[in-house]
């Protein structure tokens, strides 16, 4: 999916929150596993479509976050959907390296609720120190 | 999954946003289809676990939203997970009636991005007027 449209009406349809952001779910396009949720501003969403890969807005760092730029764990965009209220995005992605989480796991959703506690699950596929040479991706 | 624990430490682990809310994804536990995203406050999440069904906080109505209380489209909880940043919840649910969206569709994510436009997809399984006798669920 590549996109060279200059008409940005589709971006005006989004119900951005008070901070100009929308939550974006990344789901593995083959397995259906939900990999992560992060935020996008208008520029991030436009670039995501233009470059055919997930580009988020890092709230902690206050800048664009080209997912995988350090780790190589790029998310290739296969499909993009918007919900009925136009305030949540979901992407079907191909997760390069099979790892979405900065802990080295496939998915960020590895804490399972059991009997009043959150229990870590899912194997760490790669040591986070090996993933990042410099800083958190 | 039922829960009678009185220890609420697990709720203190959640990174609630400035409004005391957390986004919660409901995913079909069998097909992996992401059905909807809504918000929970502390009480909603606690009740979700206690009552073993999705209970949200309706931001528009400013009150608890027992999903399905009018439509019958209750979401039975099969699994609850939290992400690495503790600021997003995902639930594996059994969607009663096979319809999560107030438009009568299976999923709220029915608007697909195509060539600079959002295109409605997915069949309307039930007329919304038949779903709700009184008001929006």
PDB file of N, CA and C in Angstrom, chain A residues 1-56:
ATOM      1  N   UNK A   1       0.847  -1.189   0.000  1.00  0.00           N
ATOM      2  CA  UNK A   1       0.000   0.000   0.000  1.00  0.00           C
ATOM      3  C   UNK A   1       0.885   1.244   0.000  1.00  0.00           C
ATOM      4  N   UNK A   2       0.923   1.924  -1.131  1.00  0.00           N
ATOM      5  CA  UNK A   2       1.651   3.187  -1.162  1.00  0.00           C
ATOM      6  C   UNK A   2       0.653   4.287  -1.460  1.00  0.00           C
ATOM      7  N   UNK A   3       1.021   5.498  -1.157  1.00  0.00           N
ATOM      8  CA  UNK A   3       0.049   6.560  -1.228  1.00  0.00           C
ATOM      9  C   UNK A   3       0.724   7.871  -1.598  1.00  0.00           C
ATOM     10  N   UNK A   4       0.218   8.487  -2.613  1.00  0.00           N
ATOM     11  CA  UNK A   4       0.796   9.758  -3.042  1.00  0.00           C
ATOM     12  C   UNK A   4      -0.261  10.842  -3.124  1.00  0.00           C
ATOM     13  N   UNK A   5      -1.413  10.585  -2.487  1.00  0.00           N
ATOM     14  CA  UNK A   5      -2.499  11.559  -2.544  1.00  0.00           C
ATOM     15  C   UNK A   5      -2.125  12.836  -1.799  1.00  0.00           C
ATOM     16  N   UNK A   6      -2.527  13.932  -2.345  1.00  0.00           N
ATOM     17  CA  UNK A   6      -2.265  15.204  -1.679  1.00  0.00           C
ATOM     18  C   UNK A   6      -3.502  15.691  -0.929  1.00  0.00           C
ATOM     19  N   UNK A   7      -4.651  15.108  -1.256  1.00  0.00           N
ATOM     20  CA  UNK A   7      -5.887  15.446  -0.548  1.00  0.00           C
ATOM     21  C   UNK A   7      -5.825  14.846   0.861  1.00  0.00           C
ATOM     22  N   UNK A   8      -5.919  15.692   1.860  1.00  0.00           N
ATOM     23  CA  UNK A   8      -5.792  15.202   3.235  1.00  0.00           C
ATOM     24  C   UNK A   8      -7.128  15.254   3.991  1.00  0.00           C
ATOM     25  N   UNK A   9      -8.223  15.239   3.238  1.00  0.00           N
ATOM     26  CA  UNK A   9      -9.548  15.235   3.870  1.00  0.00           C
ATOM     27  C   UNK A   9      -9.698  14.066   4.837  1.00  0.00           C
ATOM     28  N   UNK A  10      -9.116  12.936   4.501  1.00  0.00           N
ATOM     29  CA  UNK A  10      -9.226  11.746   5.343  1.00  0.00           C
ATOM     30  C   UNK A  10      -8.630  11.982   6.738  1.00  0.00           C
ATOM     31  N   UNK A  11      -7.649  12.878   6.810  1.00  0.00           N
ATOM     32  CA  UNK A  11      -7.059  13.195   8.121  1.00  0.00           C
ATOM     33  C   UNK A  11      -7.985  14.089   8.936  1.00  0.00           C
ATOM     34  N   UNK A  12      -8.792  14.886   8.220  1.00  0.00           N
ATOM     35  CA  UNK A  12      -9.740  15.768   8.913  1.00  0.00           C
ATOM     36  C   UNK A  12     -10.897  14.967   9.521  1.00  0.00           C
ATOM     37  N   UNK A  13     -11.100  13.746   9.021  1.00  0.00           N
ATOM     38  CA  UNK A  13     -12.178  12.897   9.553  1.00  0.00           C
ATOM     39  C   UNK A  13     -11.848  12.362  10.950  1.00  0.00           C
ATOM     40  N   UNK A  14     -10.561  12.370  11.287  1.00  0.00           N
ATOM     41  CA  UNK A  14     -10.128  11.806  12.575  1.00  0.00           C
ATOM     42  C   UNK A  14     -10.574  12.715  13.719  1.00  0.00           C
ATOM     43  N   UNK A  15     -11.067  12.093  14.777  1.00  0.00           N
ATOM     44  CA  UNK A  15     -11.417  12.843  15.975  1.00  0.00           C
ATOM     45  C   UNK A  15     -10.199  12.845  16.906  1.00  0.00           C
ATOM     46  N   UNK A  16      -9.294  13.792  16.659  1.00  0.00           N
ATOM     47  CA  UNK A  16      -8.082  13.896  17.475  1.00  0.00           C
ATOM     48  C   UNK A  16      -8.461  14.277  18.906  1.00  0.00           C
ATOM     49  N   UNK A  17      -7.708  13.790  19.872  1.00  0.00           N
ATOM     50  CA  UNK A  17      -8.018  14.138  21.262  1.00  0.00           C
ATOM     51  C   UNK A  17      -7.515  15.550  21.592  1.00  0.00           C
ATOM     52  N   UNK A  18      -7.636  15.938  22.850  1.00  0.00           N
ATOM     53  CA  UNK A  18      -7.291  17.303  23.260  1.00  0.00           C
ATOM     54  C   UNK A  18      -5.823  17.631  22.966  1.00  0.00           C
ATOM     55  N   UNK A  19      -4.987  16.591  22.884  1.00  0.00           N
ATOM     56  CA  UNK A  19      -3.567  16.790  22.583  1.00  0.00           C
ATOM     57  C   UNK A  19      -3.247  16.581  21.109  1.00  0.00           C
ATOM     58  N   UNK A  20      -4.288  16.425  20.301  1.00  0.00           N
ATOM     59  CA  UNK A  20      -4.070  16.228  18.868  1.00  0.00           C
ATOM     60  C   UNK A  20      -3.589  14.833  18.523  1.00  0.00           C
ATOM     61  N   UNK A  21      -3.930  13.866  19.366  1.00  0.00           N
ATOM     62  CA  UNK A  21      -3.447  12.499  19.174  1.00  0.00           C
ATOM     63  C   UNK A  21      -4.597  11.515  19.009  1.00  0.00           C
ATOM     64  N   UNK A  22      -4.257  10.331  18.468  1.00  0.00           N
ATOM     65  CA  UNK A  22      -5.207   9.227  18.381  1.00  0.00           C
ATOM     66  C   UNK A  22      -4.451   7.945  18.736  1.00  0.00           C
ATOM     67  N   UNK A  23      -5.066   7.055  19.534  1.00  0.00           N
ATOM     68  CA  UNK A  23      -4.396   5.787  19.812  1.00  0.00           C
ATOM     69  C   UNK A  23      -4.419   4.878  18.579  1.00  0.00           C
ATOM     70  N   UNK A  24      -3.310   4.189  18.351  1.00  0.00           N
ATOM     71  CA  UNK A  24      -3.177   3.304  17.190  1.00  0.00           C
ATOM     72  C   UNK A  24      -2.771   1.914  17.662  1.00  0.00           C
ATOM     73  N   UNK A  25      -3.577   0.929  17.296  1.00  0.00           N
ATOM     74  CA  UNK A  25      -3.295  -0.466  17.627  1.00  0.00           C
ATOM     75  C   UNK A  25      -2.517  -1.085  16.478  1.00  0.00           C
ATOM     76  N   UNK A  26      -1.449  -1.813  16.794  1.00  0.00           N
ATOM     77  CA  UNK A  26      -0.746  -2.597  15.775  1.00  0.00           C
ATOM     78  C   UNK A  26      -1.051  -4.066  16.017  1.00  0.00           C
ATOM     79  N   UNK A  27      -1.625  -4.701  14.992  1.00  0.00           N
ATOM     80  CA  UNK A  27      -2.011  -6.109  15.094  1.00  0.00           C
ATOM     81  C   UNK A  27      -1.271  -6.900  14.026  1.00  0.00           C
ATOM     82  N   UNK A  28      -0.735  -8.040  14.396  1.00  0.00           N
ATOM     83  CA  UNK A  28      -0.040  -8.886  13.429  1.00  0.00           C
ATOM     84  C   UNK A  28      -1.016  -9.335  12.347  1.00  0.00           C
ATOM     85  N   UNK A  29      -0.699  -9.054  11.105  1.00  0.00           N
ATOM     86  CA  UNK A  29      -1.651  -9.297  10.017  1.00  0.00           C
ATOM     87  C   UNK A  29      -1.875 -10.771   9.739  1.00  0.00           C
ATOM     88  N   UNK A  30      -0.976 -11.608  10.232  1.00  0.00           N
ATOM     89  CA  UNK A  30      -1.148 -13.044   9.999  1.00  0.00           C
ATOM     90  C   UNK A  30      -1.771 -13.763  11.189  1.00  0.00           C
ATOM     91  N   UNK A  31      -1.262 -13.480  12.385  1.00  0.00           N
ATOM     92  CA  UNK A  31      -1.725 -14.231  13.566  1.00  0.00           C
ATOM     93  C   UNK A  31      -2.867 -13.543  14.290  1.00  0.00           C
ATOM     94  N   UNK A  32      -3.050 -12.239  14.080  1.00  0.00           N
ATOM     95  CA  UNK A  32      -4.079 -11.508  14.796  1.00  0.00           C
ATOM     96  C   UNK A  32      -3.652 -11.088  16.198  1.00  0.00           C
ATOM     97  N   UNK A  33      -2.435 -11.429  16.575  1.00  0.00           N
ATOM     98  CA  UNK A  33      -1.937 -11.015  17.897  1.00  0.00           C
ATOM     99  C   UNK A  33      -1.834  -9.493  17.946  1.00  0.00           C
ATOM    100  N   UNK A  34      -2.381  -8.906  19.002  1.00  0.00           N
ATOM    101  CA  UNK A  34      -2.227  -7.464  19.178  1.00  0.00           C
ATOM    102  C   UNK A  34      -0.837  -7.210  19.750  1.00  0.00           C
ATOM    103  N   UNK A  35      -0.054  -6.442  19.034  1.00  0.00           N
ATOM    104  CA  UNK A  35       1.357  -6.276  19.368  1.00  0.00           C
ATOM    105  C   UNK A  35       1.613  -5.115  20.312  1.00  0.00           C
ATOM    106  N   UNK A  36       0.956  -3.999  20.058  1.00  0.00           N
ATOM    107  CA  UNK A  36       1.183  -2.811  20.872  1.00  0.00           C
ATOM    108  C   UNK A  36       0.122  -1.764  20.572  1.00  0.00           C
ATOM    109  N   UNK A  37       0.075  -0.765  21.437  1.00  0.00           N
ATOM    110  CA  UNK A  37      -0.728   0.421  21.187  1.00  0.00           C
ATOM    111  C   UNK A  37       0.159   1.623  21.452  1.00  0.00           C
ATOM    112  N   UNK A  38       0.178   2.549  20.523  1.00  0.00           N
ATOM    113  CA  UNK A  38       0.915   3.793  20.734  1.00  0.00           C
ATOM    114  C   UNK A  38       0.065   4.932  20.164  1.00  0.00           C
ATOM    115  N   UNK A  39       0.614   6.110  20.126  1.00  0.00           N
ATOM    116  CA  UNK A  39      -0.171   7.274  19.721  1.00  0.00           C
ATOM    117  C   UNK A  39       0.359   7.874  18.438  1.00  0.00           C
ATOM    118  N   UNK A  40      -0.523   8.481  17.684  1.00  0.00           N
ATOM    119  CA  UNK A  40      -0.138   9.191  16.454  1.00  0.00           C
ATOM    120  C   UNK A  40      -0.728  10.590  16.480  1.00  0.00           C
ATOM    121  N   UNK A  41       0.040  11.544  15.983  1.00  0.00           N
ATOM    122  CA  UNK A  41      -0.546  12.841  15.670  1.00  0.00           C
ATOM    123  C   UNK A  41      -0.800  12.866  14.157  1.00  0.00           C
ATOM    124  N   UNK A  42      -1.263  13.984  13.678  1.00  0.00           N
ATOM    125  CA  UNK A  42      -1.630  14.084  12.266  1.00  0.00           C
ATOM    126  C   UNK A  42      -0.458  13.749  11.344  1.00  0.00           C
ATOM    127  N   UNK A  43       0.698  14.296  11.689  1.00  0.00           N
ATOM    128  CA  UNK A  43       1.876  14.054  10.850  1.00  0.00           C
ATOM    129  C   UNK A  43       2.274  12.585  10.871  1.00  0.00           C
ATOM    130  N   UNK A  44       2.224  11.983  12.044  1.00  0.00           N
ATOM    131  CA  UNK A  44       2.616  10.569  12.167  1.00  0.00           C
ATOM    132  C   UNK A  44       1.705   9.676  11.331  1.00  0.00           C
ATOM    133  N   UNK A  45       0.413   9.947  11.381  1.00  0.00           N
ATOM    134  CA  UNK A  45      -0.524   9.114  10.623  1.00  0.00           C
ATOM    135  C   UNK A  45      -0.328   9.314   9.116  1.00  0.00           C
ATOM    136  N   UNK A  46      -0.118  10.554   8.723  1.00  0.00           N
ATOM    137  CA  UNK A  46       0.115  10.821   7.305  1.00  0.00           C
ATOM    138  C   UNK A  46       1.384  10.118   6.823  1.00  0.00           C
ATOM    139  N   UNK A  47       2.442  10.187   7.622  1.00  0.00           N
ATOM    140  CA  UNK A  47       3.703   9.542   7.255  1.00  0.00           C
ATOM    141  C   UNK A  47       3.574   8.020   7.257  1.00  0.00           C
ATOM    142  N   UNK A  48       2.772   7.499   8.185  1.00  0.00           N
ATOM    143  CA  UNK A  48       2.532   6.051   8.245  1.00  0.00           C
ATOM    144  C   UNK A  48       1.993   5.550   6.905  1.00  0.00           C
ATOM    145  N   UNK A  49       1.048   6.302   6.352  1.00  0.00           N
ATOM    146  CA  UNK A  49       0.466   5.923   5.066  1.00  0.00           C
ATOM    147  C   UNK A  49       1.459   6.169   3.932  1.00  0.00           C
ATOM    148  N   UNK A  50       2.121   7.304   3.964  1.00  0.00           N
ATOM    149  CA  UNK A  50       3.060   7.642   2.889  1.00  0.00           C
ATOM    150  C   UNK A  50       4.214   6.653   2.808  1.00  0.00           C
ATOM    151  N   UNK A  51       4.744   6.286   3.978  1.00  0.00           N
ATOM    152  CA  UNK A  51       5.935   5.434   4.001  1.00  0.00           C
ATOM    153  C   UNK A  51       5.603   3.964   4.209  1.00  0.00           C
ATOM    154  N   UNK A  52       4.287   3.697   4.360  1.00  0.00           N
ATOM    155  CA  UNK A  52       3.836   2.309   4.457  1.00  0.00           C
ATOM    156  C   UNK A  52       4.451   1.548   5.622  1.00  0.00           C
ATOM    157  N   UNK A  53       4.664   2.249   6.725  1.00  0.00           N
ATOM    158  CA  UNK A  53       5.192   1.647   7.950  1.00  0.00           C
ATOM    159  C   UNK A  53       4.691   2.461   9.130  1.00  0.00           C
ATOM    160  N   UNK A  54       4.605   1.823  10.290  1.00  0.00           N
ATOM    161  CA  UNK A  54       4.070   2.508  11.472  1.00  0.00           C
ATOM    162  C   UNK A  54       5.020   3.587  11.956  1.00  0.00           C
ATOM    163  N   UNK A  55       4.497   4.804  12.026  1.00  0.00           N
ATOM    164  CA  UNK A  55       5.248   5.924  12.585  1.00  0.00           C
ATOM    165  C   UNK A  55       4.364   6.562  13.647  1.00  0.00           C
ATOM    166  N   UNK A  56       4.842   6.551  14.876  1.00  0.00           N
ATOM    167  CA  UNK A  56       4.057   7.039  16.005  1.00  0.00           C
ATOM    168  C   UNK A  56       4.556   8.411  16.461  1.00  0.00           C
TER     169      UNK A  56
END
